[in-house]
CSV table of C-alpha atoms in Angstrom, one decimal:
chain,number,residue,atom,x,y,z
A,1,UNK,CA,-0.2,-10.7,-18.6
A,2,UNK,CA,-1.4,-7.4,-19.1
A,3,UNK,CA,1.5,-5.2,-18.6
A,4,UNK,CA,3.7,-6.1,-21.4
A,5,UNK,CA,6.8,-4.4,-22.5
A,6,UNK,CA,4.9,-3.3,-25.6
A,7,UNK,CA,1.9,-2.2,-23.3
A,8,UNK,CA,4.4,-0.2,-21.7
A,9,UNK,CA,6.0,1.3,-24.6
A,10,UNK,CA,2.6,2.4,-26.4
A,11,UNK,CA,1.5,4.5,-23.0
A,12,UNK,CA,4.8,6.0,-23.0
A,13,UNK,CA,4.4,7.2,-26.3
A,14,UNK,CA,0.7,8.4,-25.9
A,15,UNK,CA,1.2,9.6,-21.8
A,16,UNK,CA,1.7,13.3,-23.0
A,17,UNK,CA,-1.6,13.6,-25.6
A,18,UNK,CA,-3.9,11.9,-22.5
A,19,UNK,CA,-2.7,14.3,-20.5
A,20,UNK,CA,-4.0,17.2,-22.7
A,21,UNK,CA,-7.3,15.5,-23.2
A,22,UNK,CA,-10.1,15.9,-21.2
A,23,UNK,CA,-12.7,13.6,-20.0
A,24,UNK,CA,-10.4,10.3,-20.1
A,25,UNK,CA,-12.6,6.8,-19.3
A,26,UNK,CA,-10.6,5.0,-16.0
A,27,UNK,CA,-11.4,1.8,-14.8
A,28,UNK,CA,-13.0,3.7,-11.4
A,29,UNK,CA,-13.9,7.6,-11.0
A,30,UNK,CA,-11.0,9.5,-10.6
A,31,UNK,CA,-11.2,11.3,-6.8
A,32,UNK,CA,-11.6,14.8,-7.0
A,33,UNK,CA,-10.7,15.7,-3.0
A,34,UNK,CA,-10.9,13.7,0.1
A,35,UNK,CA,-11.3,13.9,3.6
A,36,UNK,CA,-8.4,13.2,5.3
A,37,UNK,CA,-7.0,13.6,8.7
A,38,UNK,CA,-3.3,15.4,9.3
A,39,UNK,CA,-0.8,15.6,12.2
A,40,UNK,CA,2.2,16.1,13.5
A,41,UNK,CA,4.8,13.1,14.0
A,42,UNK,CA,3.6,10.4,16.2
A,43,UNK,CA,3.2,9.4,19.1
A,44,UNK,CA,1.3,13.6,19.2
A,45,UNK,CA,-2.1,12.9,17.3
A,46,UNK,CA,-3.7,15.8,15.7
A,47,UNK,CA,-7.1,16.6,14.1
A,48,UNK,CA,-7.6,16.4,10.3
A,49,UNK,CA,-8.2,18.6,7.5
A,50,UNK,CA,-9.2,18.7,3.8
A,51,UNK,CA,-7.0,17.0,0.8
A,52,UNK,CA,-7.6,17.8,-2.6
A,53,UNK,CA,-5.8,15.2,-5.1
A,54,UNK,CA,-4.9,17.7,-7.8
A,55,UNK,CA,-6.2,17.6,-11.7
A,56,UNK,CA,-5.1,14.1,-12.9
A,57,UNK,CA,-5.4,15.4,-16.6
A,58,UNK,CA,-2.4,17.1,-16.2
A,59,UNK,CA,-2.9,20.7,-14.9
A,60,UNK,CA,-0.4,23.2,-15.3
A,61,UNK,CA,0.1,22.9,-11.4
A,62,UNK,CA,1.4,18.8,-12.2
A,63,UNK,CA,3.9,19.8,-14.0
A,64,UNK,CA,5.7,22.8,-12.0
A,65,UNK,CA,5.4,20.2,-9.2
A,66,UNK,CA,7.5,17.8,-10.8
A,67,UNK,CA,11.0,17.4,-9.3
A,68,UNK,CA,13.6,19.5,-12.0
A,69,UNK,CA,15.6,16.6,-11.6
A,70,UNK,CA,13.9,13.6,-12.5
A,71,UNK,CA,13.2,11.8,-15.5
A,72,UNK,CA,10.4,13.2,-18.0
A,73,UNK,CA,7.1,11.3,-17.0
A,74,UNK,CA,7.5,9.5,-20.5
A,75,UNK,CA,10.8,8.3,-19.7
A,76,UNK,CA,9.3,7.1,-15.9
A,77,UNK,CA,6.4,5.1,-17.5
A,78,UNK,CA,9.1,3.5,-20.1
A,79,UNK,CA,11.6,2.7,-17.5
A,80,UNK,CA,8.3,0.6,-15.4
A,81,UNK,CA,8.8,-2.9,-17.1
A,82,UNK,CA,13.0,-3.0,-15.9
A,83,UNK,CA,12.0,-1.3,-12.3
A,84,UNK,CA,9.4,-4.2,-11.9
A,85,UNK,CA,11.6,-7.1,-13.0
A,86,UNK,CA,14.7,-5.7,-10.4
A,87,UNK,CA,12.0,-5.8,-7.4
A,88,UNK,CA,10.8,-9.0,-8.3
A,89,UNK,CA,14.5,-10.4,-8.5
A,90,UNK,CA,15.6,-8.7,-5.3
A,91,UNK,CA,13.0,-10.6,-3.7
A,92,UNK,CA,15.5,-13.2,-3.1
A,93,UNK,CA,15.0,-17.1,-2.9
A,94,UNK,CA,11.9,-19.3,-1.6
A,95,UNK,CA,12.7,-20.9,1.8
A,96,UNK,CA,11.7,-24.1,1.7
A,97,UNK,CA,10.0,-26.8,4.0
A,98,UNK,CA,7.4,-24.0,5.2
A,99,UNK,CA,5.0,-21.4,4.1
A,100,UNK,CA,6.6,-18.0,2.9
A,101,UNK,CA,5.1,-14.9,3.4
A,102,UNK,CA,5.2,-12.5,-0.1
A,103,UNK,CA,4.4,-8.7,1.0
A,104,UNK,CA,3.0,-5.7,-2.0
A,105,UNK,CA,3.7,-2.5,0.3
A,106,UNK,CA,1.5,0.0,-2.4
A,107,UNK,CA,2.1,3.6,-1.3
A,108,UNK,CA,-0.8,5.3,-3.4
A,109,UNK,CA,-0.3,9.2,-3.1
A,110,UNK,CA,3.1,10.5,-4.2
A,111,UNK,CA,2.2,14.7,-2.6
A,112,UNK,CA,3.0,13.3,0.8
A,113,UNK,CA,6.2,11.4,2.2
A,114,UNK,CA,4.1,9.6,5.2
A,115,UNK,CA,2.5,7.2,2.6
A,116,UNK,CA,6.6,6.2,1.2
A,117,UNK,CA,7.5,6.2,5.2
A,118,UNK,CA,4.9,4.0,5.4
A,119,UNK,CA,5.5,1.2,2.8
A,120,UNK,CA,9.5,1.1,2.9
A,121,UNK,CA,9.0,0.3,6.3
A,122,UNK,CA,6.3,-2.2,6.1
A,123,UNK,CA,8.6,-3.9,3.8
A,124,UNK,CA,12.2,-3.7,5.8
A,125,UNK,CA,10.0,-4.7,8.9
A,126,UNK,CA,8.3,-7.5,7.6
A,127,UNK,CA,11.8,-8.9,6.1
A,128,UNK,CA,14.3,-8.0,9.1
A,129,UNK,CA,12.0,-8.9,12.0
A,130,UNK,CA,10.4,-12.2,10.0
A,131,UNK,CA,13.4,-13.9,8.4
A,132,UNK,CA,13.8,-15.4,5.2
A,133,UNK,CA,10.9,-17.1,4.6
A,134,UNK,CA,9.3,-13.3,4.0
A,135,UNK,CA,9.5,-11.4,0.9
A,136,UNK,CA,8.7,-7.6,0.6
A,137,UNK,CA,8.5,-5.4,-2.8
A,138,UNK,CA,7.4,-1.5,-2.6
A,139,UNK,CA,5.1,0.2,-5.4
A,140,UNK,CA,5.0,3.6,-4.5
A,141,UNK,CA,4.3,7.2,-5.7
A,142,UNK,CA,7.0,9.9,-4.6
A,143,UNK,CA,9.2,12.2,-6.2
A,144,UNK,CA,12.2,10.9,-4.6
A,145,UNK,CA,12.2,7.3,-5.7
A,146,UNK,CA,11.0,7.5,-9.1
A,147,UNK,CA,14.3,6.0,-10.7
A,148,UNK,CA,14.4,3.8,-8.0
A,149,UNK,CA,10.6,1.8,-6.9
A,150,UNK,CA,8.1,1.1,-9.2
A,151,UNK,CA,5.3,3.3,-9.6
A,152,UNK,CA,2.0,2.3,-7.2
A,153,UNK,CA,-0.4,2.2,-9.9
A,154,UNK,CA,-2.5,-0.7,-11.0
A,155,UNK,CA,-0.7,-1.6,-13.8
A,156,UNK,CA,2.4,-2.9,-11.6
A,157,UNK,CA,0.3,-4.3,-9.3
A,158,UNK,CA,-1.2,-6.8,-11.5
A,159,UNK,CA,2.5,-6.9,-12.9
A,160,UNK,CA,4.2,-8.0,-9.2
A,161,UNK,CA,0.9,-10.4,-8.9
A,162,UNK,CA,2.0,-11.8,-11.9
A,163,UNK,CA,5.9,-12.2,-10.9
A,164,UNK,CA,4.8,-13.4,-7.2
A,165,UNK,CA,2.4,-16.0,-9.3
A,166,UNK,CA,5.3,-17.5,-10.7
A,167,UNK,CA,7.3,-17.8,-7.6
A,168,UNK,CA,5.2,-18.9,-5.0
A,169,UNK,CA,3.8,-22.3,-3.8
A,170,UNK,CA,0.4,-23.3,-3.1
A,171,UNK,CA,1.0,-23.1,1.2
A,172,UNK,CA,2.7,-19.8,0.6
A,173,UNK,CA,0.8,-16.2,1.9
A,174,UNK,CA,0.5,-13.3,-0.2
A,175,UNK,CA,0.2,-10.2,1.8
A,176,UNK,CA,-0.8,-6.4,0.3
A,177,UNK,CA,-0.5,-3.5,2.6
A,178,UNK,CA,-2.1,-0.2,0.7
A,179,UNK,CA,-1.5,3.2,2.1
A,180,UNK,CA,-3.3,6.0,0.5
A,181,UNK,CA,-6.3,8.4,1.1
A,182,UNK,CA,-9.5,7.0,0.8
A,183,UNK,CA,-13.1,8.1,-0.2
A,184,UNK,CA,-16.3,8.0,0.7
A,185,UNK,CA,-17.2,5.8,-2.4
A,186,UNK,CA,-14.1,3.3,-1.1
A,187,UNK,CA,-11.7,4.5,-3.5
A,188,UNK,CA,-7.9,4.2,-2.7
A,189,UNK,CA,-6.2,7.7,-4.5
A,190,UNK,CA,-3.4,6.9,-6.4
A,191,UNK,CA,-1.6,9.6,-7.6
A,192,UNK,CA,1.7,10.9,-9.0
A,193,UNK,CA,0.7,14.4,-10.7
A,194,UNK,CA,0.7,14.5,-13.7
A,195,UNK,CA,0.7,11.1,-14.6
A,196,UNK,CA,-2.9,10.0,-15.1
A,197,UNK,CA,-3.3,6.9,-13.0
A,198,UNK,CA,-6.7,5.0,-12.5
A,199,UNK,CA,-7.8,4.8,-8.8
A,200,UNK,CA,-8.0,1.3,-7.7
A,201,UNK,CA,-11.9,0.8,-5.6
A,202,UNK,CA,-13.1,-1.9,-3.0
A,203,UNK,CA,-14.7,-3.3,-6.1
A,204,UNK,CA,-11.4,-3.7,-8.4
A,205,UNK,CA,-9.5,-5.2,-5.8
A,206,UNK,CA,-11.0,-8.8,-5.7
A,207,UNK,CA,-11.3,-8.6,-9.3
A,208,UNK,CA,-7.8,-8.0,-9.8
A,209,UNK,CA,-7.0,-11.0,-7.2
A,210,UNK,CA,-9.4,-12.9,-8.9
A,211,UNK,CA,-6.7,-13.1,-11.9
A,212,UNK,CA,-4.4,-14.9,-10.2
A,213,UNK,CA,-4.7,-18.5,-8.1
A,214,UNK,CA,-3.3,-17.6,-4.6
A,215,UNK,CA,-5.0,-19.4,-2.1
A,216,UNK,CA,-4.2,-17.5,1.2
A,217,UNK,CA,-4.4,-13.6,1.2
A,218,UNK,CA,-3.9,-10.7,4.2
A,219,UNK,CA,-5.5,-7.6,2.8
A,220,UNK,CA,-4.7,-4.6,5.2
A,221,UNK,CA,-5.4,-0.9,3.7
A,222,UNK,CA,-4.8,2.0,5.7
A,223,UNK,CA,-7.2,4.6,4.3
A,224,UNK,CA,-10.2,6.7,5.1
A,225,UNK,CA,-13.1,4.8,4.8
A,226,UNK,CA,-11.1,1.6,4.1
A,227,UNK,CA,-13.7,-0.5,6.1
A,228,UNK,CA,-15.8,-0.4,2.6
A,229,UNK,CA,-13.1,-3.1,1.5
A,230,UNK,CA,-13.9,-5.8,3.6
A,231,UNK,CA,-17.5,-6.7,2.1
A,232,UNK,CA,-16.0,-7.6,-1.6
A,233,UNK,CA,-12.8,-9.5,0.1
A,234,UNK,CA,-14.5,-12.0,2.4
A,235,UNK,CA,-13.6,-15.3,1.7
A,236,UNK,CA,-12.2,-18.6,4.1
A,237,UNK,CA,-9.0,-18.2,3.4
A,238,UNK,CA,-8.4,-14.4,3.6
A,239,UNK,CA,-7.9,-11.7,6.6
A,240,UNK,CA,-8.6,-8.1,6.1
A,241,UNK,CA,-7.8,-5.6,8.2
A,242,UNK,CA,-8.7,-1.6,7.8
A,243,UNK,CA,-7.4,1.7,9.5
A,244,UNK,CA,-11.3,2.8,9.9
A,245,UNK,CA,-14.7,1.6,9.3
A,246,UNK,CA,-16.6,2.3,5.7
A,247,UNK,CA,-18.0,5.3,7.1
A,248,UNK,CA,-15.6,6.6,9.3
A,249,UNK,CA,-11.9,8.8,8.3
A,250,UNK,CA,-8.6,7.6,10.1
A,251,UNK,CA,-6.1,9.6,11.0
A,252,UNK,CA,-1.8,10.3,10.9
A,253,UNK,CA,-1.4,11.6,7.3
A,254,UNK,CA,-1.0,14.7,6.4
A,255,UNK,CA,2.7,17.1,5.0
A,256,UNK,CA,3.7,17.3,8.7
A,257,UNK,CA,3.3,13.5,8.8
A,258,UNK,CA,5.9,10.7,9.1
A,259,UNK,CA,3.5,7.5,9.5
A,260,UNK,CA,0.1,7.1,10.0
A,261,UNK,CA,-1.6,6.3,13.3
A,262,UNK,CA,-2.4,2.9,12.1
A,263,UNK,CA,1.2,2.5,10.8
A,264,UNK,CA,2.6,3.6,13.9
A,265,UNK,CA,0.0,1.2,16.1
A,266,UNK,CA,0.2,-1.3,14.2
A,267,UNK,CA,3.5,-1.5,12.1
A,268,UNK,CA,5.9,-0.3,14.6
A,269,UNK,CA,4.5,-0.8,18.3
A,270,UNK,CA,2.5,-3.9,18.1
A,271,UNK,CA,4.1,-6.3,15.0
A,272,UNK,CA,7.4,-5.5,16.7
A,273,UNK,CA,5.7,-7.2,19.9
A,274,UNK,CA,4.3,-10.0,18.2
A,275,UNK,CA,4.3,-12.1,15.0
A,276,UNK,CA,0.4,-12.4,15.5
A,277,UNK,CA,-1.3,-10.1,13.0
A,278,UNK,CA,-4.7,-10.5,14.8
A,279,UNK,CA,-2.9,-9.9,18.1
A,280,UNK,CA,-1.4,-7.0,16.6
A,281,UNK,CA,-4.6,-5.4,15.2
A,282,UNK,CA,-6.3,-5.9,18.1
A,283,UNK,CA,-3.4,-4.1,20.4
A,284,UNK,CA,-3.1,-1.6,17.6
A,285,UNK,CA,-7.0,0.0,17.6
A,286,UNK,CA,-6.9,0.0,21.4
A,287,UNK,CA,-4.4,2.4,21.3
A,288,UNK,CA,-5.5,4.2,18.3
A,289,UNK,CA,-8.6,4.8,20.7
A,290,UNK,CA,-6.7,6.3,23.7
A,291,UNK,CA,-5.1,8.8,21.2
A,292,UNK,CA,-8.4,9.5,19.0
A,293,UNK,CA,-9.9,10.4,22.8
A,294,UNK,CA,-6.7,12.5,23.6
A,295,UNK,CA,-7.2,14.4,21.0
A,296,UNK,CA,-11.5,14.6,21.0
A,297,UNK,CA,-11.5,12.6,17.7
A,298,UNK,CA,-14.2,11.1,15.9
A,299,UNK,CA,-13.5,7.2,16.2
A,300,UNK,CA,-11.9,5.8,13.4
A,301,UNK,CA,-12.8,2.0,14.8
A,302,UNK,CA,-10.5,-0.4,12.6
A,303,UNK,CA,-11.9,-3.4,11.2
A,304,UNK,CA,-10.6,-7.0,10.9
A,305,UNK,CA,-12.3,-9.8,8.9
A,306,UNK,CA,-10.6,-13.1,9.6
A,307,UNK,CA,-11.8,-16.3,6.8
A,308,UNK,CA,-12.4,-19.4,8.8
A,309,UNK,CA,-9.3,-21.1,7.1
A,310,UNK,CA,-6.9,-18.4,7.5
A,311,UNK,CA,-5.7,-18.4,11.0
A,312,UNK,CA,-4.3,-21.9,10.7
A,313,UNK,CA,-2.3,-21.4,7.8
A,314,UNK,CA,-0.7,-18.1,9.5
A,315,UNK,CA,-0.2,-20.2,12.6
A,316,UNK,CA,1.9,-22.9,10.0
A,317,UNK,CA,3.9,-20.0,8.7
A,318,UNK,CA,4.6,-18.5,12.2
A,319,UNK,CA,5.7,-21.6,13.0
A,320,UNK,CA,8.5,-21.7,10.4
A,321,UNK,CA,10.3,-18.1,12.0
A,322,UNK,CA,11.9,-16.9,14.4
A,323,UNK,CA,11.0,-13.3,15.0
A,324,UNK,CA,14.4,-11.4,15.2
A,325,UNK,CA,14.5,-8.1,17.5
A,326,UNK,CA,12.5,-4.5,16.8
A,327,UNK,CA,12.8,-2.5,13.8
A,328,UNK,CA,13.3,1.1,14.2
A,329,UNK,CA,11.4,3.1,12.6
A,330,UNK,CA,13.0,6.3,10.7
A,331,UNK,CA,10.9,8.5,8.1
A,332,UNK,CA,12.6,9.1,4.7
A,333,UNK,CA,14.0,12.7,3.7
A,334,UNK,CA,11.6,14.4,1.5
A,335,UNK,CA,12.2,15.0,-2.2
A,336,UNK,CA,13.7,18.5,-3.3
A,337,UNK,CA,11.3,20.6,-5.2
A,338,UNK,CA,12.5,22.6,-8.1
């Protein structure tokens, strides 16, 4: 496993010299700004604007931004190895006799509070609504939560892939739900200023997957240009689904923000309908249509890829729950600035 205690510890002594040295090697090109569409709260859409991701070598700017309050970065990458191994306990026990469902909600961008909205609820839907054969853990980036969730970054990703590896049987679904900005270049940003986190692209993610023997996969990341992911993913036993095509930006994020336009259509309208996540995409983009032509939108157009061998096995596991009634959906109170 790579994310070892002592892997851990070594960063956490070196975090502060990388982030005074320029020209650091990542495993993908860090993202320097990316088109992304704001709004206001949902069910209103709004057009989009420019995001620039900040200097990920640590700029001056990073560190008046972080929150006077919270531990030292050092002391946040340190405390990593006990914040993973409480989610992974809290995930509580394996039901048995049918598949289980094992969600990653990965909130990549820690400026905005849409992206955290976005994967707490994915997870308390997913486990309220879907019983107890469904497990949810949350990796995210946000100022508020950092003595509290993981850190969204790559390292605890392949770190929860490694806990869920452990856990899970051979019939059992393992689900990952990313939230971030994307790129052109298919690049998911993760961020959490000044911390100097590698981006995660449409060509790490099966690679990273590729570590570890799970059999049946839901890919779903909400991001501009997240269409670019499906090409590297396809395979029988996996479903994809994207908030836009490869070339094309989606829309809902933003300051002013509380959840996506995908989120909303697709999270908390249609998989509070339905426990069908193909019925649910396909009622989420028709409405993420009518409001992209409200507001004189370029088309996002969401994207599903469904592996010939997936559907079954989703059927099996729908089969073992009992969908319990609607989650509400209420956005998290921002972080306090210094």
């Amino acid at each position: 496993m790579r994310t070892t205690i002592a892997a851990l510890l070594a960063f956490a002594a070196g975090v502060l010299l990388m982030l005074l040295l320029p020209g650091r090697t990542t495993r993908s090109t860090a993202i320097d700004s990316l088109p992304a569409a704001a709004g206001t709260v949902l069910p209103q859409p709004a057009g989009g604007i420019a995001m620039s991701t900040g200097d990920a070598t640590g700029s001056d700017d990073g560190w008046r931004d972080w929150p006077a309050k919270a531990p030292t970065p050092e002391q946040v990458v340190y405390d990593q190895s006990d914040l993973m191994q409480r989610a992974l306990a809290d995930l509580g026990p394996r039901k048995p006799g049918t598949p289980n469902l094992y969600l990653i909600a990965f909130a990549g961008d820690g400026s905005e509070g849409v992206f955290r909205n976005e994967a707490e609820y994915a997870a308390q839907l997913f486990t309220r609504r879907f019983g107890p054969s469904t497990h949810a853990l949350v990796l995210e980036n946000n100022p508020a939560t950092l003595e509290t969730h993981p850190l969204a970054d790559w390292s605890n990703l392949e770190y929860a892939l490694d806990g869920l590896a452990r856990v899970m049987k051979p019939d059992d679904i393992l689900m990952l739900y990313f939230t971030s900005h994307g790129s052109e270049d298919h690049q998911l940003l993760v961020d959490m200023d000044p911390l100097p986190l590698d981006q995660i692209s449409a060509t790490d993610l099966p690679g990273i997957l590729a570590e570890h023997k799970f059999k049946w996969k839901v890919v779903v990341v909400n991001a501009c240009y997240s269409g670019g992911f499906i090409p590297p993913l396809r395979n029988p036993d996996t479903l994809v689904l994207t908030a836009a095509r490869a070339d094309r930006s989606s829309f809902g994020c933003g300051s002013e923000s509380d959840i996506t336009y995908f989120g909303h259509a697709w999270l908390v309208d249609a998989m509070n309908r339905t426990d069908n996540f193909v019925t649910a995409f396909q009622q989420a983009r028709s409405q993420i249509a009518r409001w992209e032509t409200q507001d004189k939108l370029t088309p996002s157009d969401p994207q599903i890829y469904a592996g010939k061998n997936i559907a079954a096995e989703l059927a099996r596991w729908r089969k073992g729950i009992k969908p319990g009634p609607a989650v509400p959906f209420a956005p998290q109170a921002p972080a306090r600035q210094p």
